[in-house]
XYZ file of C-alpha atoms in Angstrom:
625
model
C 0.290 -1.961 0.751
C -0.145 -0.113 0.813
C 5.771 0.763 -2.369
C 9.911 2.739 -3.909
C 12.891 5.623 -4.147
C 13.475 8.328 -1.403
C 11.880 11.022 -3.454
C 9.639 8.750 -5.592
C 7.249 5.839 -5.032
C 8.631 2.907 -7.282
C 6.724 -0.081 -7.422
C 5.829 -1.954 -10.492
C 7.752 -0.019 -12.660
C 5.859 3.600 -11.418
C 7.500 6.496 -10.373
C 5.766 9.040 -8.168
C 7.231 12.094 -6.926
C 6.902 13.454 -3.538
C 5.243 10.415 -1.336
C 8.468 9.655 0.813
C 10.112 13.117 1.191
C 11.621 13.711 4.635
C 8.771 16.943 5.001
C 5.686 13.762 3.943
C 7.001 12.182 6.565
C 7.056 14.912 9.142
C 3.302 16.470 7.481
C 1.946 12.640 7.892
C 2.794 11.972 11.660
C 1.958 15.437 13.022
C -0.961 15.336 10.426
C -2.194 11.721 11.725
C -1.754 13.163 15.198
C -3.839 16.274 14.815
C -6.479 14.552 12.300
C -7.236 11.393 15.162
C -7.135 13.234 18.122
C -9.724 15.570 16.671
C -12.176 13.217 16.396
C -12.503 13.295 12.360
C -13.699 10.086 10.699
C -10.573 8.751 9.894
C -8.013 6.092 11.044
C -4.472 6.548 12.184
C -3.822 2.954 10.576
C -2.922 4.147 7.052
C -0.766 7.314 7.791
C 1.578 4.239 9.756
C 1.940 1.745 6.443
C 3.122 5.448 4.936
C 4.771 6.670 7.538
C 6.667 3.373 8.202
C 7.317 3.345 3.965
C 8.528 6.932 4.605
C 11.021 5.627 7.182
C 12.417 2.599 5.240
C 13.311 4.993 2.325
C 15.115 7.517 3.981
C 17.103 5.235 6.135
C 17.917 2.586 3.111
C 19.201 6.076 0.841
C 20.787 7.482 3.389
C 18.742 10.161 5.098
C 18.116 13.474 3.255
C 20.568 15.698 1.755
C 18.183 18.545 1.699
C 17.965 18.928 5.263
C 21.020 18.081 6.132
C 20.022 14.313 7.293
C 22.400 12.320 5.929
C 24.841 9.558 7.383
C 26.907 7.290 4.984
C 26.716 4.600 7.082
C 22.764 3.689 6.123
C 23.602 4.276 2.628
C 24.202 0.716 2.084
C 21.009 -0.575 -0.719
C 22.491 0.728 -4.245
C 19.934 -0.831 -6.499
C 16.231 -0.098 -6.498
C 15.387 -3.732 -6.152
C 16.881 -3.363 -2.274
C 14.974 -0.222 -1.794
C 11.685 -1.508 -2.600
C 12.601 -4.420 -0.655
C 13.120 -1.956 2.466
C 9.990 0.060 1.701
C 8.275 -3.115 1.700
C 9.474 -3.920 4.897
C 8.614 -0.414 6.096
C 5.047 -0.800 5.532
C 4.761 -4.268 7.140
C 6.332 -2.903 10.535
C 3.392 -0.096 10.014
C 0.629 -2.160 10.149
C 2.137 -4.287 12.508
C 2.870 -1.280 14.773
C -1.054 -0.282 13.724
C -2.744 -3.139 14.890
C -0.502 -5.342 16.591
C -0.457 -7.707 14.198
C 3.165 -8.387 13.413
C 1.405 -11.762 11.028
C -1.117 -10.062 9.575
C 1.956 -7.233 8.554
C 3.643 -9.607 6.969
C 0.795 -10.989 4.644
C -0.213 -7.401 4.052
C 3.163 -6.539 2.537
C 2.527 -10.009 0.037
C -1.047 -9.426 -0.626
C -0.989 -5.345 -1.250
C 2.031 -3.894 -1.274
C 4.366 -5.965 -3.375
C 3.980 -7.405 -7.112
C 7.143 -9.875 -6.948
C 7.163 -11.867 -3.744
C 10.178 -13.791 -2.801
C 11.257 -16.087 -0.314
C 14.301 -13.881 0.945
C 11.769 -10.655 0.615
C 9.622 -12.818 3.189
C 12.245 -13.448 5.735
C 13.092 -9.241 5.412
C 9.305 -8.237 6.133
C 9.231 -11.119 8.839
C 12.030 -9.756 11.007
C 10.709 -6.423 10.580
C 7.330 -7.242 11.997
C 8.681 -9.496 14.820
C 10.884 -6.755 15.793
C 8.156 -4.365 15.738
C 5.970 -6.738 17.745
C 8.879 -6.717 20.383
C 9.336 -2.794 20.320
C 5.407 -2.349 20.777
C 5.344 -4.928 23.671
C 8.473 -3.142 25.347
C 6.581 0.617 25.003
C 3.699 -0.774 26.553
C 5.001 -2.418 29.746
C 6.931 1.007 29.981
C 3.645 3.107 29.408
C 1.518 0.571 31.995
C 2.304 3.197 34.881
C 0.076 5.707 32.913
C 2.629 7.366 31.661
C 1.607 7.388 28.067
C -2.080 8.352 28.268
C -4.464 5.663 26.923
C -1.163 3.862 24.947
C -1.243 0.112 25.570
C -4.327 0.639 28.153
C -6.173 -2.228 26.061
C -3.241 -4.821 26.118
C -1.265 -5.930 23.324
C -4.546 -7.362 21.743
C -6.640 -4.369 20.613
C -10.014 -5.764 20.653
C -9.725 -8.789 22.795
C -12.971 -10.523 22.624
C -11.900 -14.177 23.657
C -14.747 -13.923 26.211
C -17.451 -13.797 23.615
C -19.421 -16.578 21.770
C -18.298 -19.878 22.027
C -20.020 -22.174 19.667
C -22.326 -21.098 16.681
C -25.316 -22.459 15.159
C -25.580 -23.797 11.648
C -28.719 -21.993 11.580
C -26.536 -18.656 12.442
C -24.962 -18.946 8.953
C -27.878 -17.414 7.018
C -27.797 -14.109 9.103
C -23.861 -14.444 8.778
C -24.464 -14.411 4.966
C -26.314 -11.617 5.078
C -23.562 -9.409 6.757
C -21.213 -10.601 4.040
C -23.674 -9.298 1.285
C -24.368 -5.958 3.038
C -20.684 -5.662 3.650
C -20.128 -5.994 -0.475
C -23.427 -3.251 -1.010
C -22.244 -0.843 1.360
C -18.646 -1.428 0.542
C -19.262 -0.654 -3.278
C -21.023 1.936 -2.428
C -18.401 3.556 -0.616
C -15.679 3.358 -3.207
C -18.061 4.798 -5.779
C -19.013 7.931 -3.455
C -15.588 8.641 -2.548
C -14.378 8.153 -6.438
C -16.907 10.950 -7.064
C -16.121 13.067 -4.202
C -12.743 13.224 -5.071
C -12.792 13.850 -9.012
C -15.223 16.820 -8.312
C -12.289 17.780 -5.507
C -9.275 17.433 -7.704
C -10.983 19.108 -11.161
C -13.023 21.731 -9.368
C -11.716 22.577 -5.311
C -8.306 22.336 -4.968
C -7.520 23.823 -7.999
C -7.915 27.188 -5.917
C -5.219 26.501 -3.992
C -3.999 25.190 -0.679
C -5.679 28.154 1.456
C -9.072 26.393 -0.126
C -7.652 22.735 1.339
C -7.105 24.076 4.694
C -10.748 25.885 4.938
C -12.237 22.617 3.714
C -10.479 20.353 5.851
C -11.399 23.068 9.169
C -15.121 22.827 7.749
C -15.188 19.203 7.623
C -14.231 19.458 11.237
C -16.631 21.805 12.338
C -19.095 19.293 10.865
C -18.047 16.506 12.695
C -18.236 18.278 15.861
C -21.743 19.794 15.286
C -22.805 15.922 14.603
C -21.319 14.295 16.974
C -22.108 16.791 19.847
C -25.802 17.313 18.367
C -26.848 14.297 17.911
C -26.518 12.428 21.005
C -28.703 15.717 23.056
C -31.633 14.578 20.609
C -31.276 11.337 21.729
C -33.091 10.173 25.754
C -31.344 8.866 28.229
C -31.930 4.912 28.921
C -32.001 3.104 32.235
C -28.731 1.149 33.176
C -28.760 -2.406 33.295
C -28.801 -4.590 36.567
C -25.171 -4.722 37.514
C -23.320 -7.603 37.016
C -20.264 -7.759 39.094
C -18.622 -10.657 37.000
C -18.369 -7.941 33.992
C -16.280 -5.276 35.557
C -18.673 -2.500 33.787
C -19.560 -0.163 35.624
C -22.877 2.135 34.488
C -22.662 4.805 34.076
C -18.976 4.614 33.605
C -17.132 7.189 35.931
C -16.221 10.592 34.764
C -13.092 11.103 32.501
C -12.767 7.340 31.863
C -13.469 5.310 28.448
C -15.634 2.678 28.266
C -19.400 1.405 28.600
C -22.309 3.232 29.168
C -21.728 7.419 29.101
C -23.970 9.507 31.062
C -24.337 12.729 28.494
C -26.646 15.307 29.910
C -29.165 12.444 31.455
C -31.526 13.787 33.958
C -31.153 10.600 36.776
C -27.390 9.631 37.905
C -28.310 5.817 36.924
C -29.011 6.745 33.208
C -26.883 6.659 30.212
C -27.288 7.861 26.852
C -26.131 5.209 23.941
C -25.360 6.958 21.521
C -22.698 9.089 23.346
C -21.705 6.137 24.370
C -20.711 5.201 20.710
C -19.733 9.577 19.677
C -18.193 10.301 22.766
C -15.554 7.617 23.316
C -12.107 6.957 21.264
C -12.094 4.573 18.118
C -10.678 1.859 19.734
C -12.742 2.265 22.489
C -15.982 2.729 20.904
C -15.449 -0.014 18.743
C -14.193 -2.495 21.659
C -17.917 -1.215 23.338
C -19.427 -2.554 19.548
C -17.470 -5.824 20.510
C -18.109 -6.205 23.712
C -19.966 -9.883 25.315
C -22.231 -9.501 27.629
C -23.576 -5.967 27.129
C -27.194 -7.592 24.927
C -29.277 -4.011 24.947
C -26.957 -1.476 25.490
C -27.780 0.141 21.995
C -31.166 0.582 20.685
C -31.476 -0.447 17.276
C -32.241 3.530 16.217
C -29.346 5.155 17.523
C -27.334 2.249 15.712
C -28.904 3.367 12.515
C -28.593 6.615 13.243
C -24.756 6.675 14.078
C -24.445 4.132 10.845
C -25.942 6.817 8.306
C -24.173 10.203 10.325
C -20.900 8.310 10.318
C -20.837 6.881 6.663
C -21.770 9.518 5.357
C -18.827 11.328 7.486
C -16.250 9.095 5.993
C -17.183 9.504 2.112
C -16.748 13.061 2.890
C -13.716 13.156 5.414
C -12.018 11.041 3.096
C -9.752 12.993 -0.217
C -9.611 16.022 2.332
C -6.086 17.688 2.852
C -5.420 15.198 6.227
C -3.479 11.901 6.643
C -6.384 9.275 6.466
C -6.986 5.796 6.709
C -9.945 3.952 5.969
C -9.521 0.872 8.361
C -10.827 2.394 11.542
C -13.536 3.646 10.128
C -14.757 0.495 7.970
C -14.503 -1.074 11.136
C -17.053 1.637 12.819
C -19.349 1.046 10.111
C -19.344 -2.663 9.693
C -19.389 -3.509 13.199
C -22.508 -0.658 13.696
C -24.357 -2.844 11.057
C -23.338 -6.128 12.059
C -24.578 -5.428 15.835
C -27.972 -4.722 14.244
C -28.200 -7.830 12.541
C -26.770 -10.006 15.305
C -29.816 -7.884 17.754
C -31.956 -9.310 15.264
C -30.252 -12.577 15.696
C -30.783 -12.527 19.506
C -34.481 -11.839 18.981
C -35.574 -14.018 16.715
C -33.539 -17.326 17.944
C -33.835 -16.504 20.845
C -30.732 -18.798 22.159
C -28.678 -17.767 25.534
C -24.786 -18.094 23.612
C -25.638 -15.742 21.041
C -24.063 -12.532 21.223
C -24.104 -9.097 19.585
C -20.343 -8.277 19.600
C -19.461 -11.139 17.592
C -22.148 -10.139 14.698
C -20.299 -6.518 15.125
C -16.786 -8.132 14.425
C -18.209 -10.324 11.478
C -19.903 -6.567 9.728
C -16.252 -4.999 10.735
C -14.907 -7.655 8.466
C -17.082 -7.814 5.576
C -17.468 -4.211 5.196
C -13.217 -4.244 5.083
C -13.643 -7.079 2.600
C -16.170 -5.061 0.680
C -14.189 -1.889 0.049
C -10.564 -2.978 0.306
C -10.795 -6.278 -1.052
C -8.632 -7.953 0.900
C -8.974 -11.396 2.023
C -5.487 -13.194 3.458
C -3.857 -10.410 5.288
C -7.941 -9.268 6.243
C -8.506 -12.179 7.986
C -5.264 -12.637 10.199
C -5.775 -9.237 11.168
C -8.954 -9.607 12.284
C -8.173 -12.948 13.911
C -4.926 -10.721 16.061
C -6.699 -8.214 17.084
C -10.046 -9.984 18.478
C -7.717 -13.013 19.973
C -10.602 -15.279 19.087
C -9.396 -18.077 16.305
C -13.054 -19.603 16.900
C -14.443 -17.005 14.960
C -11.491 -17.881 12.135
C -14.286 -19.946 9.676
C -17.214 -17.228 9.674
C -14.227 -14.546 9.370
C -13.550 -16.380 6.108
C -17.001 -16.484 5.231
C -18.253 -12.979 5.527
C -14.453 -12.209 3.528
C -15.292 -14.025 0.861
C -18.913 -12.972 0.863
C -18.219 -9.128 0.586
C -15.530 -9.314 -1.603
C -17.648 -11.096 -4.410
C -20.056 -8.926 -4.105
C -18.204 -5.814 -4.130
C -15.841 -7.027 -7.745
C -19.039 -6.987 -8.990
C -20.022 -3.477 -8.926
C -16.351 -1.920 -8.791
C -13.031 -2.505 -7.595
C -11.241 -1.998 -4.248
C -10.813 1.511 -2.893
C -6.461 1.381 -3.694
C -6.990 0.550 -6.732
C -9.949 3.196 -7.615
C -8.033 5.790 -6.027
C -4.784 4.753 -8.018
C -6.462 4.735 -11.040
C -8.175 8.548 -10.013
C -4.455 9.754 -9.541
C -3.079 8.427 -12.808
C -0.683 6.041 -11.680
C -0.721 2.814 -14.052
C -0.701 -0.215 -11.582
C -1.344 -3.328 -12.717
C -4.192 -5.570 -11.756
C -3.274 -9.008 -10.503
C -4.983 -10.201 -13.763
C -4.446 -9.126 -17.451
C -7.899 -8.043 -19.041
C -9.728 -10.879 -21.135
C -9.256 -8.969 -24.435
C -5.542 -9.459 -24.032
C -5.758 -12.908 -24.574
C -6.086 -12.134 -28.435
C -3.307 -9.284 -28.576
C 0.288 -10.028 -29.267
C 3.371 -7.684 -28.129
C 3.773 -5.776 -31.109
C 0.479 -4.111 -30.811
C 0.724 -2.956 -27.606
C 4.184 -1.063 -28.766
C 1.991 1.287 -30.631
C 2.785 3.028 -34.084
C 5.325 5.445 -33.082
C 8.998 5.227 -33.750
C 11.375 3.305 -31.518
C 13.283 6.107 -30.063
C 17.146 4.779 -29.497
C 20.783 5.770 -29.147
C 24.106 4.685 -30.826
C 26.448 3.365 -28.766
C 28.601 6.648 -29.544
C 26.009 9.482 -29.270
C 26.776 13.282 -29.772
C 26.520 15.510 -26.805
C 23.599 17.958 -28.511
C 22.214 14.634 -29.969
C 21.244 13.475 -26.166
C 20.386 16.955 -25.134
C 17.599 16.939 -27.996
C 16.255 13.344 -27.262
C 16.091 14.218 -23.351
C 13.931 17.224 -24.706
C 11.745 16.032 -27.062
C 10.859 12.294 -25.198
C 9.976 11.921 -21.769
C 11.318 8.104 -21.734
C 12.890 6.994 -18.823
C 14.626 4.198 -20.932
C 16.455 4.402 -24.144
C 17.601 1.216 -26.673
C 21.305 1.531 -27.403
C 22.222 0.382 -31.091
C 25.253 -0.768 -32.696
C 26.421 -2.485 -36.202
C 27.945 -5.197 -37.252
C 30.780 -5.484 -39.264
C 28.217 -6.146 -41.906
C 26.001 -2.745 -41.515
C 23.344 -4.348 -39.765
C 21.756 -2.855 -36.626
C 22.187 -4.911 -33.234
C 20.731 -4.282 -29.557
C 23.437 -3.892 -26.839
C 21.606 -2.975 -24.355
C 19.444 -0.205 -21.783
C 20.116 3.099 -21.382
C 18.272 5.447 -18.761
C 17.280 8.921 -18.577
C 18.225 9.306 -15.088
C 22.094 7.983 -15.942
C 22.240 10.295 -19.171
C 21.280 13.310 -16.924
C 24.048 12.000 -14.315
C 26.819 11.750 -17.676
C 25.619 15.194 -18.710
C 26.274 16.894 -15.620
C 30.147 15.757 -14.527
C 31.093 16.359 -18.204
C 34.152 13.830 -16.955
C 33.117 10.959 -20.301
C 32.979 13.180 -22.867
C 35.587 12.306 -25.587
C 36.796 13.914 -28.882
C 36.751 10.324 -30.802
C 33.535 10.050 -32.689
C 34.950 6.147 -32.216
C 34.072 3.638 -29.313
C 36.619 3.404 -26.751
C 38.658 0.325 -26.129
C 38.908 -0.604 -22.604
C 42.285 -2.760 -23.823
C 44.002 -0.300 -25.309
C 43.770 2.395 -22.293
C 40.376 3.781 -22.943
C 38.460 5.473 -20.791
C 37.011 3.538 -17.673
C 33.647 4.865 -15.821
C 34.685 7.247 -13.401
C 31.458 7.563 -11.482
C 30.501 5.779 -8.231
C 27.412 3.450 -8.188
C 25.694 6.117 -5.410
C 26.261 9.022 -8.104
C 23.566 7.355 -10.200
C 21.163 6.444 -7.879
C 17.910 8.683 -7.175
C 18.503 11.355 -4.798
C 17.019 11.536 -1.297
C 15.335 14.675 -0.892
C 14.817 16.446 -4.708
C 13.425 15.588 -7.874
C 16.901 14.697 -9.478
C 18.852 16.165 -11.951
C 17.288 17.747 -14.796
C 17.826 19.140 -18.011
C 17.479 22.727 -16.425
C 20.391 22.087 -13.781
C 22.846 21.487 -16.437
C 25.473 23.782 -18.565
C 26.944 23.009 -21.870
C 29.563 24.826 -23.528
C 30.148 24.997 -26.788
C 32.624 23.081 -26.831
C 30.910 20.665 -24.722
C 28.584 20.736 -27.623
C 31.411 19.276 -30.023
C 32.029 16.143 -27.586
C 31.027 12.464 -27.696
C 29.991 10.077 -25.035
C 30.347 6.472 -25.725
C 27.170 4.400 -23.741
C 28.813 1.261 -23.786
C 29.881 1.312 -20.046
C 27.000 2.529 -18.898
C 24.167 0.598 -20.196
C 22.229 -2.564 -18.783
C 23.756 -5.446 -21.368
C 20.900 -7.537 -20.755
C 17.633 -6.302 -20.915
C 14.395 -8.466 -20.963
C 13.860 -9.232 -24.072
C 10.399 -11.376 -26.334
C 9.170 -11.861 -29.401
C 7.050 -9.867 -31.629
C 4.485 -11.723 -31.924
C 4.358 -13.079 -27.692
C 1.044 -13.162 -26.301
C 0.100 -10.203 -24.492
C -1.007 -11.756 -21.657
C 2.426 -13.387 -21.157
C 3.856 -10.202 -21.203
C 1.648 -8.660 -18.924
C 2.082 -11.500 -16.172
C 5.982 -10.581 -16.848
C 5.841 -6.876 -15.670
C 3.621 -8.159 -13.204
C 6.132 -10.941 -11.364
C 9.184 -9.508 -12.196
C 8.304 -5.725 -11.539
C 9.407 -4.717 -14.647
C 10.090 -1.030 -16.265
C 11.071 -1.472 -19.585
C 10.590 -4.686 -21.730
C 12.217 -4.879 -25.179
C 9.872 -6.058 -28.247
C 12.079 -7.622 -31.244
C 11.594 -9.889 -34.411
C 11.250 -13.615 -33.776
C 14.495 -14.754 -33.715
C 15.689 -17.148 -36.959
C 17.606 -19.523 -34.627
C 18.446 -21.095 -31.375
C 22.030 -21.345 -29.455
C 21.124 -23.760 -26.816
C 18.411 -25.026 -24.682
C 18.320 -24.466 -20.401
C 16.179 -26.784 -18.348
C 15.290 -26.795 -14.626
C 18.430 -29.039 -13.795
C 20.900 -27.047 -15.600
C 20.365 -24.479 -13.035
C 21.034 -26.680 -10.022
C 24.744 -26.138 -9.490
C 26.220 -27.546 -6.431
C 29.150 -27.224 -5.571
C 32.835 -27.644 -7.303
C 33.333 -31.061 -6.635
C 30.342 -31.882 -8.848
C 30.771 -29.886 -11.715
C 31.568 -32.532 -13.952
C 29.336 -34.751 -13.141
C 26.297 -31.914 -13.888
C 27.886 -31.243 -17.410
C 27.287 -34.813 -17.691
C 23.771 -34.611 -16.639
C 22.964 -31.436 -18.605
C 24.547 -32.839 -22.079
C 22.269 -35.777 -21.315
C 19.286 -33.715 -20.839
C 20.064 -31.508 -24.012
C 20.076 -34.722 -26.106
């Protein structure tokens, strides 16, 4: 969505180095810049949701100490919970920035980016947009004087095609279908060629190092220049329409302009070749020609095929290379390519005057989207902002809901292939069926519960930090009777933080007393949060003495009291849907308990306000008994 600490991605209780360092962030825009303007087929639509994740992080820890970037005053979200909150937010203002579509950001950030969705998370991501809608607006006004290049040329709505069709046909729903279920083929197809591609990359190319990356990504270039130079001199030159001076489209268009109709190496001055018209154009621009009303025959049916296979094929292998990539722009190439065959298909065989190719081309855009990202909600206002045409809202829905049927059935979406590919353990929106049957306990596995006491020897946490790669620890204590009891959470990252400043080591084997003028933590919350710009502390970066080596540390003040907590024997599936709506990390598994200290309803939790405190003991007691 595509969320998370400055140095690692944390989202669902994953932690992956490296994806919002200050240098990502610099590598992604100047990569994005380089990768789009060279004409690879790529978008610039998913190095924004990182870039603007990138962003959020660094401002909400600070900056980065590494380089130097750091101001206190943005250091103000302590807890992880805020940061994913603000890298949440940051990829919402991304694809709002991307496409305009401060809305669809917003239902982006619910439907792929986030796994707990709340109502004061929504409120965060909707400012963010609407102030990115304003910024965007603002630039553009500023750039209308040319000042910006192409920038804001095509309005605030990308694609605008509020011009086009204006009714439909029930009979139009069959060939509407049809788009949906090609979308879902070709869709499929694409995640499983790219899945490929990319495992034979990872095990077998860039294994030989980055100088390999960089000739690969410079050949893949070269490739898509030979194509998209080549093919269009194979193809001859075609007549230009009769002008129509209601349409403002000139043909052929003028030299050094964007738009309809390019004249590319055409023998008469009142030719144009269509399939430059398609190559030789900018993404937006090409794709607002595949939109465009009023322009029945500009393509011929083979150069559409044609451009379909080149530039598919393009994508599986242009995508996994060593460049900032998205895959919107291009799904959109592909399904709207496809989708104005069908709807030319459409206009010949009804053979009705409202009928029009471009909106056939934005109903294949969609349902090839649907098909390979599998996204529906956030898909669909997306597609409504950037056409400005809510009439097309229903068959929008359709084709959606079409492709993305037929795509689960073959395989899933391309984030979650690709996450999968890279070893990072997100979980699916659903448990798996087999869980259903499964309890906690077995999913624990058979290996021993590694824990602490709450009064640990120095050498004793040095040895468990070696041996376990845990991020969380159990902390045990006793009873007055001998037997063990919970007290809480320990993490890895804080034990590395207590290791290093040395300043809570005691002599006393014995738990400190807080009463009686024990020790207090000395540490401020920021000291144990993840750092900005570096992996964190590790075992490496710290020094023992030996008479460190004789100390104690005790764990009370630093552990998390309350952990979550279930039963033994707890369905698995209840568990699952636990990690999955409260973004959990760590989830403790203990014996049933043998009895029960009170009961909480829904209307114990609704307190007021002071004045009515008795009278809501009243009503709680009641409900109780």
């Amino acid at each position: 969505m595509f969320t998370k600490s400055a140095d690692s991605h944390l989202c669902s209780g994953v932690d992956t180095h490296g994806i919002l360092l200050f240098r990502t962030l610099i590598g992604k825009v100047f990569g994005s810049i380089g990768s789009v303007g060279g004409g690879l087929a790529l978008g610039k639509e998913g190095p924004l949701v990182h870039t603007g994740a990138c962003i959020a992080s660094l401002l909400g820890q600070g900056g980065s100490t590494k380089y130097h970037l750091n101001s206190r005053w943005f250091n103000v979200f302590k807890s992880d919970r805020d940061r994913r909150d603000l890298v949440t937010c940051g990829c919402a203002a991304g694809v709002a920035a991307a496409f305009r579509a401060p809305v669809g950001g917003v239902l982006f950030a619910l439907e792929e980016v986030t796994s707990w969705w709340r109502s004061q998370l929504m409120w965060r991501v909707f400012f963010t947009s609407a102030i990115v809608a304003v910024v965007v607006r603002t630039a553009m006004g500023w750039c209308k004087s040319g000042k910006c290049g192409h920038f804001g040329s095509g309005g605030f709505i990308i694609w605008d095609v509020s011009d086009g069709q204006e009714d439909y046909s029930f009979a139009e729903l069959f060939p509407m279908a049809i788009i949906g279920v090609i979308g879902g083929l070709l869709g499929a197809l694409f995640n499983q060629l790219t899945l490929y591609i990319t495992t034979w990359r990872r095990n077998h190319l860039h294994k030989k190092g980055n100088r390999v990356k960089i000739i690969e990504a410079c050949l893949v270039s070269l490739l898509t220049s030979v194509i998209s130079f080549g093919l269009p001199l194979l193809r001859k030159c075609s007549p230009c329409p009769e002008p129509d001076p209601t349409s403002g489209i000139e043909c052929p268009r003028p030299p050094g302009m964007y738009g309809n109709y390019v004249n590319f190496y055409c023998s008469k001055d009142n030719e144009y070749n269509d399939l430059a018209t398609i190559f030789f154009n900018t993404q937006d621009d090409a794709i607002r020609n595949l939109f465009s009303a009023k322009t029945i025959n500009e393509y011929s049916s083979q150069s559409l095929l044609t451009f379909l296979v080149m530039f598919y094929g393009l994508a599986v292998v242009t995508f996994g290379t060593a460049v900032p990539a998205g895959q919107f722009v291009p799904g959109i190439m592909i399904g709207s390519t496809y989708g104005r065959l069908v709807g030319m298909f459409v206009v010949k065989y009804y053979r009705k005057l409202n009928i029009e190719e471009g909106t056939y081309a934005l109903l294949g855009a969609a349902s090839f989207l649907g098909g390979s990202m599998r996204m529906t909600v956030s898909l669909c206002v997306i597609m409504v902002e950037i056409t400005n045409n809510l009439k097309l809202l229903p068959l929008i829905m359709l084709v959606l809901l079409i492709s993305k049927a037929v795509g689960d059935a073959f395989n899933d979406g391309i984030y979650e292939e690709q996450a999968r590919l890279r070893g990072i353990p997100l979980l699916d929106s659903k448990p798996k069926y087999e869980m259903r049957n499964m309890i906690a306990k077995e999913a624990c596995g058979s290996g021993r519960v590694v824990s602490f006491p709450r009064v640990v020897k120095v050498p004793d946490v040095v040895s468990i930090l070696q041996s376990n790669s845990h991020n969380g620890f159990p902390v045990i204590d006793h009873t007055r009777s001998g037997e063990p009891l919970v007290i809480g959470l320990v993490l890895r990252s804080h034990l590395l933080v207590i290791l290093q400043s040395k300043v809570d080591f005691q002599h006393s084997p014995l738990p400190s007393d807080p009463r009686s003028g024990g020790r207090s933590i000395r540490h401020d919350s920021g000291e144990f949060a993840k750092p900005v710009s570096s992996k964190g502390i590790s075992l490496d970066d710290i020094h023992l003495t030996s008479e460190d080596l004789e100390m104690y540390i005790d764990l009370a003040p630093f552990l998390n009291p309350s952990p979550y907590i279930v039963p033994e024997d707890m369905s698995l599936t209840k568990v699952y849907n636990l990690f999955r709506q409260l973004g959990l990390r760590h989830l403790f598994v203990v014996p049933r308990p043998s009895r029960v200290l009170g009961l909480i309803t829904r209307k114990d939790l609704l307190i007021e306000d002071a004045e009515n405190v008795n009278t809501l003991e009243l009503r709680a007691t009641s409900v109780r008994f």
